[in-house]
Coordinates of C-alpha atoms and ligand atoms in Angstrom, one line a residue:
M1496 CA 23.9 -22.8 -19.8
T1497 CA 20.4 -23.5 -21.0
L1498 CA 17.3 -24.5 -19.1
V1499 CA 17.0 -28.2 -18.5
Q1500 CA 13.6 -29.6 -19.0
S1501 CA 14.3 -32.8 -17.0
D1502 CA 12.0 -32.1 -14.1
A1503 CA 8.8 -32.3 -16.2
D1504 CA 7.1 -35.0 -14.1
N1505 CA 7.7 -33.1 -10.9
E1506 CA 4.2 -31.9 -10.9
V1507 CA 2.8 -35.4 -10.7
R1508 CA 4.9 -36.2 -7.7
D1509 CA 4.6 -32.9 -6.1
P1510 CA 1.8 -32.5 -3.6
A1511 CA 2.0 -28.7 -3.5
P1512 CA -1.4 -27.0 -3.6
W1513 CA -2.1 -25.3 -6.9
W1514 CA -2.2 -21.8 -5.4
Q1515 CA 1.5 -22.0 -4.5
S1516 CA 2.4 -21.4 -8.1
A1517 CA -0.5 -19.1 -8.9
V1518 CA -0.6 -15.4 -9.4
V1519 CA -3.8 -13.5 -8.3
Y1520 CA -5.1 -10.3 -9.9
Q1521 CA -7.4 -8.1 -7.8
V1522 CA -10.2 -6.4 -9.6
Y1523 CA -11.9 -3.4 -7.9
P1524 CA -15.1 -3.6 -10.0
R1525 CA -16.2 -0.1 -9.5
S1526 CA -13.1 1.2 -11.2
F1527 CA -12.2 -1.6 -13.7
A1528 CA -14.5 -1.4 -16.7
D1529 CA -17.9 0.1 -17.2
S1530 CA -20.0 -1.7 -19.7
D1531 CA -23.2 0.4 -19.6
G1532 CA -21.9 4.0 -19.5
D1533 CA -23.1 5.0 -16.0
G1534 CA -19.6 5.8 -14.9
I1535 CA -19.3 2.9 -12.5
G1536 CA -17.5 -0.3 -13.4
D1537 CA -19.6 -3.5 -13.4
V1538 CA -19.5 -7.3 -13.8
R1539 CA -20.1 -7.3 -17.5
G1540 CA -17.1 -5.0 -17.8
V1541 CA -15.0 -7.6 -16.1
I1542 CA -16.3 -10.2 -18.5
Q1543 CA -15.4 -7.9 -21.5
Q1544 CA -11.8 -7.5 -20.2
L1545 CA -11.1 -11.1 -19.4
D1546 CA -8.8 -11.2 -22.5
H1547 CA -6.5 -8.7 -20.8
L1548 CA -6.1 -10.9 -17.8
V1549 CA -5.6 -14.0 -19.9
Y1550 CA -2.9 -12.1 -21.9
L1551 CA -1.3 -11.1 -18.6
G1552 CA -1.2 -14.8 -17.6
I1553 CA -2.8 -14.6 -14.1
D1554 CA -4.5 -17.7 -12.6
V1555 CA -7.0 -16.2 -10.2
I1556 CA -9.2 -13.1 -10.0
W1557 CA -10.1 -11.7 -6.6
L1558 CA -13.2 -9.6 -6.9
S1559 CA -13.7 -6.8 -4.4
P1560 CA -17.3 -6.7 -3.1
I1561 CA -20.1 -6.5 -5.6
Y1562 CA -22.9 -7.5 -3.1
Q1563 CA -25.9 -5.3 -2.4
S1564 CA -24.7 -2.3 -0.4
P1565 CA -25.5 1.3 0.4
N1566 CA -21.8 1.9 -0.6
D1567 CA -20.8 3.9 2.4
D1568 CA -17.4 2.2 2.1
N1569 CA -17.6 1.1 -1.6
G1570 CA -19.2 -2.2 -0.9
Y1571 CA -17.4 -3.2 2.2
D1572 CA -20.7 -2.4 3.9
I1573 CA -23.0 -5.2 2.8
S1574 CA -26.7 -5.2 3.1
D1575 CA -27.3 -8.5 1.4
Y1576 CA -24.6 -11.2 1.1
E1577 CA -26.5 -13.2 -1.5
N1578 CA -27.5 -10.6 -4.0
I1579 CA -25.5 -8.3 -6.3
D1580 CA -25.7 -4.6 -6.2
P1581 CA -27.7 -3.4 -9.2
T1582 CA -24.9 -0.9 -10.1
F1583 CA -22.7 -3.9 -10.7
G1584 CA -25.2 -6.2 -12.4
T1585 CA -27.1 -9.4 -11.6
L1586 CA -26.5 -12.8 -10.2
A1587 CA -26.8 -14.1 -13.8
D1588 CA -23.9 -11.8 -14.8
V1589 CA -21.9 -13.3 -12.0
D1590 CA -22.7 -16.8 -13.1
E1591 CA -21.6 -15.8 -16.6
L1592 CA -18.4 -14.4 -15.3
I1593 CA -17.6 -17.5 -13.3
A1594 CA -18.3 -19.7 -16.4
A1595 CA -16.3 -17.4 -18.8
A1596 CA -13.3 -17.3 -16.4
H1597 CA -13.4 -21.0 -15.8
A1598 CA -13.5 -21.6 -19.5
R1599 CA -10.2 -19.8 -19.8
G1600 CA -8.7 -21.6 -16.8
V1601 CA -9.0 -18.6 -14.5
R1602 CA -10.4 -19.0 -11.0
I1603 CA -12.6 -16.6 -9.1
V1604 CA -12.2 -15.6 -5.5
M1605 CA -14.8 -13.4 -3.8
D1606 CA -14.4 -10.9 -1.0
L1607 CA -16.0 -12.0 2.3
V1608 CA -16.8 -9.1 4.6
V1609 CA -18.1 -10.6 7.8
N1610 CA -16.5 -8.7 10.6
H1611 CA -19.3 -6.3 10.1
T1612 CA -22.4 -5.8 7.9
S1613 CA -24.0 -2.6 6.7
D1614 CA -26.4 -0.9 9.2
E1615 CA -29.0 -1.5 6.4
H1616 CA -28.6 -5.3 6.5
P1617 CA -31.9 -6.9 7.7
W1618 CA -29.9 -8.5 10.6
F1619 CA -28.9 -5.1 12.0
I1620 CA -32.3 -3.6 11.3
E1621 CA -33.9 -6.3 13.4
S1622 CA -31.1 -6.1 16.0
S1623 CA -31.6 -2.4 16.5
S1624 CA -35.4 -2.5 16.6
S1625 CA -35.6 -3.4 20.3
S1626 CA -33.4 -4.6 23.1
T1627 CA -35.4 -7.9 23.3
N1628 CA -35.2 -8.7 19.6
P1629 CA -33.9 -12.3 19.0
K1630 CA -31.1 -10.8 16.9
R1631 CA -30.2 -8.2 19.5
D1632 CA -27.1 -10.2 20.4
W1633 CA -25.9 -10.5 16.8
Y1634 CA -24.1 -7.2 17.2
W1635 CA -22.3 -5.5 20.1
W1636 CA -24.7 -3.3 22.1
R1637 CA -23.7 -1.6 25.3
P1638 CA -25.1 1.2 27.5
A1639 CA -23.3 4.4 28.3
R1640 CA -20.3 4.1 30.6
D1641 CA -21.3 3.9 34.3
G1642 CA -22.2 7.3 35.7
H1643 CA -22.3 9.0 32.3
S1644 CA -25.2 10.3 30.4
I1645 CA -25.5 10.0 26.7
G1646 CA -23.6 12.8 24.9
D1647 CA -21.2 13.3 27.8
Y1648 CA -17.5 13.5 26.9
G1649 CA -16.3 9.9 27.5
A1650 CA -19.7 8.3 27.8
E1651 CA -18.9 5.7 25.1
P1652 CA -18.6 2.2 26.5
T1653 CA -14.9 2.0 25.6
N1654 CA -12.3 4.6 24.6
W1655 CA -11.5 2.9 21.3
E1656 CA -10.8 4.9 18.2
S1657 CA -12.4 3.9 14.9
F1658 CA -10.2 3.1 11.8
F1659 CA -12.3 5.8 10.2
S1660 CA -11.9 8.6 12.8
G1661 CA -13.8 9.2 16.1
S1662 CA -15.2 6.7 18.5
T1663 CA -15.9 3.1 17.6
W1664 CA -19.3 3.5 19.3
Q1665 CA -22.5 5.0 17.8
F1666 CA -25.4 5.9 20.0
D1667 CA -28.8 4.7 18.7
D1668 CA -31.7 6.4 20.3
R1669 CA -34.2 3.7 19.4
T1670 CA -33.0 1.6 22.3
G1671 CA -30.8 4.1 24.1
E1672 CA -27.6 2.1 23.6
Y1673 CA -24.4 2.3 21.7
Y1674 CA -23.3 -0.2 19.0
L1675 CA -19.7 -1.1 18.1
H1676 CA -18.3 -0.2 14.7
L1677 CA -14.5 -0.6 14.2
F1678 CA -14.9 1.1 10.8
S1679 CA -17.6 3.6 9.7
K1680 CA -20.8 4.0 11.7
K1681 CA -22.6 2.4 8.8
Q1682 CA -20.5 -0.8 9.4
P1683 CA -21.7 -2.3 12.8
D1684 CA -19.5 -5.2 14.0
L1685 CA -21.1 -8.7 14.1
N1686 CA -20.9 -10.5 17.4
W1687 CA -19.1 -13.8 16.6
E1688 CA -19.5 -15.0 20.1
N1689 CA -23.0 -15.8 19.1
P1690 CA -23.1 -19.3 17.4
E1691 CA -26.2 -18.3 15.3
V1692 CA -24.1 -15.6 13.7
R1693 CA -21.3 -18.0 12.8
H1694 CA -23.9 -20.5 11.5
A1695 CA -25.6 -18.0 9.2
I1696 CA -22.2 -16.9 7.8
H1697 CA -21.1 -20.5 7.1
G1698 CA -24.4 -21.2 5.3
M1699 CA -23.9 -18.1 3.1
M1700 CA -20.3 -19.1 2.3
N1701 CA -21.3 -22.6 1.4
R1702 CA -24.0 -21.3 -1.0
W1703 CA -21.4 -19.1 -2.8
L1704 CA -19.0 -22.1 -3.2
D1705 CA -21.9 -24.2 -4.5
R1706 CA -22.4 -21.5 -7.1
G1707 CA -18.9 -22.2 -8.4
I1708 CA -16.5 -19.7 -6.9
D1709 CA -13.1 -20.9 -5.9
G1710 CA -12.4 -19.3 -2.6
F1711 CA -12.5 -16.2 -0.4
R1712 CA -10.4 -13.2 0.5
M1713 CA -11.6 -12.5 4.0
D1714 CA -11.8 -8.8 5.1
V1715 CA -10.1 -7.9 8.4
I1716 CA -10.7 -11.5 9.5
N1717 CA -8.3 -11.2 12.5
L1718 CA -10.8 -8.7 14.1
I1719 CA -13.7 -11.1 14.5
S1720 CA -12.8 -12.3 18.0
K1721 CA -13.0 -9.5 20.5
D1722 CA -12.2 -9.7 24.2
P1723 CA -15.8 -9.9 25.4
S1724 CA -15.1 -7.8 28.5
L1725 CA -14.3 -4.9 26.1
P1726 CA -11.5 -3.3 28.1
D1727 CA -10.4 0.3 27.5
G1728 CA -7.2 0.8 25.4
A1729 CA -4.1 2.5 26.5
V1730 CA -4.1 6.3 25.9
G1731 CA -1.0 7.9 24.5
P1732 CA 0.2 11.3 25.5
Q1733 CA -2.2 14.1 24.3
A1734 CA -4.4 11.5 22.6
R1735 CA -8.1 11.8 22.7
W1736 CA -8.7 8.1 22.1
G1737 CA -7.3 4.8 23.5
N1738 CA -5.8 2.0 21.4
G1739 CA -8.4 -0.8 21.4
F1740 CA -6.4 -2.9 18.9
P1741 CA -4.9 -5.4 21.4
H1742 CA -8.5 -6.1 22.6
Y1743 CA -10.1 -6.8 19.2
S1744 CA -7.2 -8.1 17.0
A1745 CA -6.4 -11.9 17.1
G1746 CA -8.7 -12.2 20.1
P1747 CA -9.1 -15.2 22.4
R1748 CA -11.2 -17.3 20.0
I1749 CA -9.8 -16.3 16.6
H1750 CA -8.2 -19.7 15.9
E1751 CA -11.3 -21.6 17.1
F1752 CA -13.5 -19.5 14.8
L1753 CA -11.3 -20.0 11.8
H1754 CA -10.9 -23.7 12.3
E1755 CA -14.7 -24.1 12.9
M1756 CA -15.2 -22.2 9.6
H1757 CA -12.8 -24.6 7.9
Q1758 CA -14.8 -27.6 9.1
A1759 CA -18.1 -26.1 8.3
V1760 CA -17.3 -24.7 4.8
F1761 CA -14.0 -25.9 3.4
A1762 CA -13.6 -29.5 4.6
G1763 CA -13.8 -31.9 1.8
R1764 CA -13.3 -29.3 -0.9
D1765 CA -10.2 -27.4 0.4
S1766 CA -7.8 -28.8 -2.2
V1767 CA -9.6 -26.9 -5.0
L1768 CA -10.1 -23.7 -3.0
M1769 CA -8.0 -20.8 -2.0
T1770 CA -8.4 -18.7 1.2
V1771 CA -6.6 -15.6 2.2
G1772 CA -7.2 -13.6 5.3
E1773 CA -6.6 -9.9 5.5
M1774 CA -5.0 -9.2 8.8
P1775 CA -3.8 -5.7 9.7
G1776 CA -1.3 -5.9 12.5
V1777 CA -0.7 -9.7 12.2
T1778 CA 2.8 -10.8 13.5
V1779 CA 5.0 -13.4 11.8
D1780 CA 4.3 -15.9 14.7
E1781 CA 0.6 -15.5 14.3
G1782 CA 0.9 -15.6 10.5
R1783 CA 2.6 -19.0 10.9
M1784 CA -0.2 -20.3 13.0
F1785 CA -3.0 -19.0 10.7
T1786 CA -1.4 -20.6 7.7
A1787 CA 0.1 -23.9 9.0
P1788 CA -1.7 -26.6 6.9
G1789 CA -2.2 -29.0 9.8
R1790 CA -4.2 -26.4 11.8
Q1791 CA -6.8 -26.1 9.0
E1792 CA -7.5 -22.4 9.2
L1793 CA -6.4 -20.4 6.2
D1794 CA -4.1 -20.9 3.2
M1795 CA -2.4 -17.5 3.5
V1796 CA -2.7 -14.1 5.1
F1797 CA -2.2 -10.5 4.0
Q1798 CA 0.2 -9.0 6.5
F1799 CA 0.7 -5.2 6.8
E1800 CA 4.3 -4.8 8.0
H1801 CA 5.9 -3.6 4.8
V1802 CA 3.1 -1.2 4.0
G1803 CA 3.3 0.3 7.5
L1804 CA 7.0 1.1 7.5
D1805 CA 6.5 4.6 6.1
H1806 CA 3.8 5.5 8.6
G1807 CA 4.8 7.9 11.4
D1808 CA 3.8 7.9 15.1
A1809 CA 0.6 9.6 14.2
G1810 CA -0.4 6.8 11.8
K1811 CA -0.9 6.5 8.1
W1812 CA -1.4 10.2 7.2
I1813 CA 2.1 11.5 7.8
V1814 CA 4.6 9.4 5.8
H1815 CA 8.3 9.1 6.1
P1816 CA 10.9 7.7 3.6
V1817 CA 11.7 4.1 4.4
P1818 CA 15.4 3.2 4.7
L1819 CA 15.9 0.2 2.4
P1820 CA 17.5 -2.0 5.1
K1821 CA 14.3 -1.8 7.1
L1822 CA 12.2 -2.8 4.1
K1823 CA 14.5 -5.7 3.3
A1824 CA 14.6 -6.9 6.9
S1825 CA 10.8 -6.9 7.0
F1826 CA 10.4 -9.0 3.9
A1827 CA 13.2 -11.4 5.0
R1828 CA 11.5 -12.0 8.4
W1829 CA 8.3 -13.0 6.7
Q1830 CA 10.1 -15.1 4.1
T1831 CA 12.1 -17.1 6.6
G1832 CA 9.4 -17.0 9.3
L1833 CA 6.8 -18.8 7.2
A1834 CA 9.1 -21.0 5.1
G1835 CA 8.3 -24.7 5.7
H1836 CA 5.5 -23.8 8.1
G1837 CA 2.8 -21.7 6.4
W1838 CA 2.6 -19.7 3.2
N1839 CA 3.1 -16.0 2.4
S1840 CA 1.0 -13.7 0.2
L1841 CA 3.0 -11.1 -1.6
Y1842 CA 1.7 -7.7 -2.5
W1843 CA 2.6 -4.0 -3.0
N1844 CA -0.8 -2.7 -3.8
N1845 CA -4.5 -3.1 -3.3
H1846 CA -7.5 -0.8 -3.1
D1847 CA -6.4 0.6 0.3
Q1848 CA -2.8 1.4 -0.5
P1849 CA -1.2 4.2 -2.5
R1850 CA 0.4 3.2 -5.8
V1851 CA 3.7 1.4 -5.3
V1852 CA 5.6 3.3 -8.1
S1853 CA 4.7 6.6 -6.4
R1854 CA 5.3 5.3 -2.9
F1855 CA 8.5 3.3 -3.1
G1856 CA 9.7 4.1 -6.6
N1857 CA 10.3 7.2 -8.7
D1858 CA 7.2 7.9 -10.8
G1859 CA 8.9 10.8 -12.6
A1860 CA 12.3 10.2 -14.3
Y1861 CA 12.5 6.5 -13.6
W1862 CA 8.8 5.6 -13.8
R1863 CA 9.2 2.5 -16.0
E1864 CA 12.4 1.4 -14.4
S1865 CA 11.2 1.7 -10.9
A1866 CA 7.8 0.1 -11.5
T1867 CA 9.5 -3.0 -13.0
A1868 CA 12.3 -3.1 -10.4
L1869 CA 9.8 -3.1 -7.5
A1870 CA 7.7 -5.8 -9.3
T1871 CA 10.8 -8.0 -9.7
V1872 CA 11.9 -7.9 -6.0
L1873 CA 8.4 -8.9 -5.0
H1874 CA 7.6 -11.5 -7.6
M1875 CA 10.8 -13.4 -7.1
Q1876 CA 10.0 -14.0 -3.4
Q1877 CA 8.3 -17.2 -2.1
G1878 CA 4.6 -16.9 -1.8
T1879 CA 1.5 -16.1 -3.8
P1880 CA 1.7 -12.7 -5.6
F1881 CA -1.3 -10.4 -5.8
I1882 CA -1.3 -7.8 -8.6
Y1883 CA -3.8 -4.9 -8.1
Q1884 CA -5.5 -3.6 -11.2
G1885 CA -3.4 -1.0 -13.0
E1886 CA -0.2 -2.0 -11.1
E1887 CA 0.7 -4.1 -14.2
I1888 CA 0.9 -0.9 -16.3
G1889 CA 2.6 1.2 -13.6
M1890 CA -0.4 3.4 -12.6
T1891 CA 0.6 6.2 -10.3
N1892 CA -1.0 8.1 -7.4
V1893 CA -3.4 10.8 -8.6
R1894 CA -2.7 14.4 -7.8
F1895 CA -6.1 15.6 -6.7
T1896 CA -6.0 19.3 -5.6
S1897 CA -9.5 19.6 -4.1
I1898 CA -11.3 17.6 -1.4
D1899 CA -14.2 17.5 -3.8
D1900 CA -12.3 15.0 -6.0
Y1901 CA -12.1 12.5 -3.2
R1902 CA -14.8 9.8 -2.6
D1903 CA -13.3 7.5 0.1
V1904 CA -15.1 7.6 3.5
E1905 CA -11.8 7.1 5.4
T1906 CA -10.3 10.1 3.6
L1907 CA -13.3 12.3 3.9
N1908 CA -13.8 11.6 7.6
Y1909 CA -10.1 12.3 8.3
F1910 CA -10.2 15.5 6.4
R1911 CA -13.2 16.7 8.3
E1912 CA -11.7 15.7 11.6
A1913 CA -8.3 17.2 10.9
V1914 CA -9.4 20.5 9.4
R1915 CA -12.7 21.2 11.2
D1916 CA -12.1 19.6 14.6
R1917 CA -8.3 20.0 15.0
G1918 CA -7.9 23.1 12.9
L1919 CA -5.1 21.8 10.7
D1920 CA -4.3 23.7 7.5
A1921 CA -6.5 22.4 4.7
A1922 CA -3.7 22.7 2.0
L1923 CA -1.4 20.8 4.2
V1924 CA -3.9 18.0 4.8
L1925 CA -4.6 17.8 1.1
S1926 CA -0.9 17.5 0.3
S1927 CA -0.7 14.5 2.7
L1928 CA -3.8 12.9 1.1
R1929 CA -2.0 13.0 -2.3
E1930 CA 0.4 10.5 -0.8
T1931 CA -1.8 8.5 1.5
S1932 CA -5.4 8.5 0.4
R1933 CA -6.9 5.2 -0.6
D1934 CA -8.4 7.0 -3.6
N1935 CA -4.9 6.9 -5.1
A1936 CA -5.7 3.3 -5.9
R1937 CA -9.3 3.8 -6.9
T1938 CA -9.2 6.0 -10.0
P1939 CA -10.4 4.3 -13.2
M1940 CA -8.3 1.6 -14.9
Q1941 CA -6.3 3.2 -17.7
W1942 CA -7.1 1.0 -20.8
S1943 CA -6.3 3.6 -23.4
G1944 CA -5.1 7.2 -23.9
R1945 CA -8.5 8.3 -25.3
D1946 CA -11.1 10.4 -23.4
G1947 CA -12.6 8.3 -20.7
A1948 CA -9.4 6.1 -20.6
G1949 CA -11.3 3.3 -22.2
F1950 CA -13.0 2.8 -18.8
S1951 CA -16.3 4.4 -19.4
D1952 CA -18.2 6.4 -22.0
G1953 CA -19.9 8.3 -19.2
E1954 CA -18.8 10.5 -16.3
P1955 CA -16.6 8.3 -14.1
W1956 CA -17.7 8.1 -10.4
I1957 CA -14.2 9.4 -9.5
P1958 CA -12.0 11.6 -11.7
T1959 CA -9.6 9.7 -14.0
N1960 CA -5.9 10.2 -13.6
R1961 CA -4.9 12.6 -16.5
N1962 CA -1.7 10.6 -17.1
H1963 CA -3.9 7.9 -18.8
R1964 CA -2.8 9.7 -22.0
V1965 CA 0.7 8.2 -21.5
I1966 CA 0.1 5.3 -19.0
N1967 CA -2.4 2.8 -20.4
V1968 CA -2.8 -0.8 -21.5
E1969 CA -3.1 -0.1 -25.2
D1970 CA 0.3 1.6 -25.5
Q1971 CA 2.1 -1.1 -23.6
R1972 CA 0.6 -4.3 -25.0
G1973 CA 3.3 -6.1 -27.1
V1974 CA 5.9 -3.4 -26.5
D1975 CA 9.1 -5.0 -25.4
G1976 CA 10.4 -3.6 -22.1
S1977 CA 7.0 -2.1 -21.1
V1978 CA 5.8 -2.5 -17.5
L1979 CA 3.0 -4.7 -18.8
E1980 CA 5.4 -7.0 -20.7
H1981 CA 7.6 -7.2 -17.6
Y1982 CA 4.7 -8.4 -15.4
R1983 CA 3.9 -11.0 -18.1
K1984 CA 7.5 -12.3 -17.8
L1985 CA 7.4 -12.4 -14.0
I1986 CA 4.2 -14.4 -14.1
A1987 CA 5.5 -16.8 -16.7
M1988 CA 8.6 -17.3 -14.7
R1989 CA 6.6 -18.3 -11.6
H1990 CA 4.7 -20.8 -13.8
T1991 CA 7.8 -22.4 -15.3
L1992 CA 10.5 -22.2 -12.6
P1993 CA 9.7 -24.3 -9.5
V1994 CA 12.6 -22.7 -7.6
I1995 CA 10.4 -19.6 -7.2
R1996 CA 7.9 -21.6 -5.4
T1997 CA 10.2 -23.9 -3.4
G1998 CA 13.6 -22.1 -3.0
E1999 CA 15.0 -21.0 0.3
F2000 CA 15.2 -17.1 0.5
L2001 CA 18.6 -15.8 1.4
L2002 CA 19.0 -12.0 1.9
L2003 CA 22.4 -10.7 0.8
E2004 CA 23.8 -7.3 1.5
P2005 CA 21.2 -6.6 4.2
K2006 CA 22.7 -3.2 5.2
H2007 CA 23.1 -1.9 1.7
M2008 CA 21.1 1.4 1.3
S2009 CA 20.3 1.0 -2.4
L2010 CA 20.6 -2.6 -3.5
F2011 CA 18.1 -5.3 -2.8
V2012 CA 19.9 -8.6 -3.4
F2013 CA 18.7 -12.1 -2.6
E2014 CA 19.1 -15.7 -3.6
R2015 CA 16.6 -18.4 -4.0
V2016 CA 18.0 -21.9 -3.6
S2017 CA 16.5 -25.3 -3.9
S2018 CA 17.0 -28.6 -5.7
H2019 CA 15.3 -27.0 -8.7
G2020 CA 18.1 -24.5 -9.1
R2021 CA 19.5 -21.3 -7.9
L2022 CA 18.5 -17.7 -8.6
L2023 CA 20.2 -14.4 -7.8
V2024 CA 17.8 -11.4 -7.8
A2025 CA 19.5 -8.0 -7.7
A2026 CA 17.9 -4.7 -7.9
N2027 CA 19.1 -1.1 -7.5
L2028 CA 16.3 0.7 -5.8
S2029 CA 17.9 4.2 -6.2
N2030 CA 18.4 7.0 -8.7
L2031 CA 22.2 6.5 -8.8
V2032 CA 24.4 3.9 -10.5
E2033 CA 25.6 1.3 -8.0
T2034 CA 28.5 -1.2 -8.2
L2035 CA 27.7 -4.8 -8.1
D2036 CA 30.7 -6.6 -9.4
L2037 CA 29.7 -10.2 -10.2
T2038 CA 33.1 -10.8 -11.8
S2039 CA 34.7 -10.6 -8.3
E2040 CA 35.5 -13.6 -6.1
T2041 CA 32.6 -13.0 -3.7
W2042 CA 30.1 -13.6 -6.5
A2043 CA 31.9 -16.3 -8.3
P2044 CA 28.9 -18.7 -8.6
F2045 CA 27.1 -16.1 -10.6
R2046 CA 30.0 -15.0 -12.8
D2047 CA 28.8 -16.8 -15.8
A2048 CA 25.1 -17.3 -14.8
D2049 CA 22.2 -16.9 -17.3
I2050 CA 20.4 -13.6 -17.3
L2051 CA 16.7 -14.7 -17.1
L2052 CA 15.4 -11.1 -16.7
D2053 CA 16.8 -7.6 -17.0
N2054 CA 14.4 -4.6 -16.9
Q2055 CA 17.0 -2.5 -18.9
Q2056 CA 18.4 -5.3 -21.1
N2057 CA 22.0 -4.1 -20.8
F2058 CA 23.4 -5.8 -17.7
V2059 CA 27.2 -6.1 -17.7
F2060 CA 27.8 -8.0 -14.4
R2061 CA 29.6 -5.0 -12.9
Q2062 CA 27.0 -2.4 -12.0
L2063 CA 23.4 -1.7 -11.8
L2064 CA 21.9 1.4 -13.4
P2065 CA 19.3 3.4 -11.5
W2066 CA 16.4 1.1 -10.8
Q2067 CA 17.9 -1.7 -12.8
A2068 CA 16.7 -5.2 -11.7
V2069 CA 18.1 -8.5 -12.9
V2070 CA 17.4 -12.2 -12.3
L2071 CA 20.3 -14.6 -12.9
A2072 CA 20.1 -18.3 -12.8
R2073 CA 22.3 -21.4 -12.5
D2074 CA 21.7 -25.1 -12.2
M2075 CA 18.1 -24.6 -13.3
H2076 CA 15.4 -27.3 -13.8
S2077 CA 12.3 -26.1 -15.4
S2078 CA 8.7 -27.5 -15.6
R2079 CA 5.2 -26.2 -16.1
H2080 CA 3.5 -26.9 -12.8
Ligands
TEU2321 O1 -9.3 -2.9 5.2 C1 -8.9 -3.0 6.5 C2 -7.8 -2.1 7.0 O2 -7.3 -2.3 8.1 C3 -7.2 -1.0 6.3 O3 -6.5 -1.3 5.1 C4 -8.2 0.1 6.2 O4 -8.8 0.1 5.0 C5 -7.6 1.5 6.4 O5 -6.8 1.9 5.3 C6 -6.9 1.7 7.7 O6 -6.3 3.0 7.7 C7 -10.4 -3.6 4.8 C8 -10.8 -3.3 3.4 O7 -9.8 -3.7 2.5 C9 -11.1 -1.8 3.3 O8 -11.4 -1.4 2.0 C10 -12.4 -1.6 4.1 O9 -12.6 -0.2 4.2 C11 -12.2 -2.1 5.6 O10 -11.6 -3.4 5.6 C12 -13.5 -2.2 6.2 O11 -14.3 -3.3 5.6

């Protein structure tokens, strides 16, 4: 059977938004490409490497924050939303990047970090200067808990624990009150209850769109509406802190705030834009509401379910192997839960997550095979895939052996708290960081096997993974079967096969411990995606009666190029097709 090109005018009739057949590439500018040798990646570095992204075939670049920032949390603590941090370049460089990307048909989405600002943002400097300052109410200020004096155990206004260790409250002696910070103490939370705050943010967003960017990735946007009565969280057995999450996640006014933003910023130009809200803890039902087109809130959300499955009771720092049926069930719930209602984003990696090939694959004996198999089962789902820099060449976790190699505020706070305050063994904590730290994702992009990895001529801000000698762009480009070439194929398939955008997702063999098998079915054709996510050979007998429809199907993709319709080799992944209609859309 050959591909039928009969559906070519489908795109004219099809009202689907452009981002439903797009692939996004996340650039973490600090670690992507350093054009001036200071060891820190920059905007000009991104411009210089655009050819790589065009070669890969992606449609959109999401740029992690490059705004002015004291860089306590690598730019997620912004002190000026409308200027660029000098370490990354200038506004003129950004204009040039936008123009250069657009000239190549690539769109640019910027990070929007408005749950909090930096404590060095002029708004916070004003707000903290006196309790009567007009901007006082732009942040969450509260006195010590009734009957407590400052510094008492439990004096904080609530018992909430910060994402980055310790209390969410920081005492400020200028006015004798505490301010709320869900993340680091240098990231005070904005008070979205105040209409002036929302108005200022909408204005800033509009100015960025007028500058020519194509949308926003919105940092922890489900946390902007808090229960204004700020209740304590439930305290688990032996826990020092309570769980504030139910009181600040998807709070009472979240849908109102997002719809208002849509009206104030996106209305009239939303068909050309793309918005994605990062939402730790979001449920399928909420995800459906946030992304239902008629509600006019967001195009899609980043959900966290699949990247939380290996976390233990104590959170992200102690990880457990994930039984495959659990992972498959999670994906399937999101696939079917949003189908026909909203839209999924698809991701394995970003700048906060350990590298997927080390986490869910086998980065030793089956490095290439497992990187490509994991890519296949994600990219063949319905949704908009996000590729994080380095994922397309199978970059792995870094094996740092000293705390001095780490840079991430979350990692360093946790290490300090675990070792100094709780007395855990430092070597043990370090071994857990090798699996869990966000810095696993933040080592320099591996462009070549030479010294400096083609990232920088200077000393990089964080050590380079030594395996850049064998894992790098240069060695994979044009090499058939490489991780890079496999990603190129997956991206091209999304662009040419509408069934990947439109097809119903049907999970098969849900209980199988090694095989991830699913079908995608629509009037555009029918795909069978089958992957062996284990180190052992597994039987999958497509010549048997059960699999009759696929007995003589076309092999569209095979990461080992030797599929015999009876078994899958360790980490083999195939995509089979029948009744296909193809079009560029
Ligand atoms: O992350 C939000 C988030 O909830 C987590 O991924 C978090 O980074 C942490 O790993 C929880 O254990 C976003 C950004 O992506 C992250 O880089 C920022 O540090 C954070 O918000 C604060 O802006």
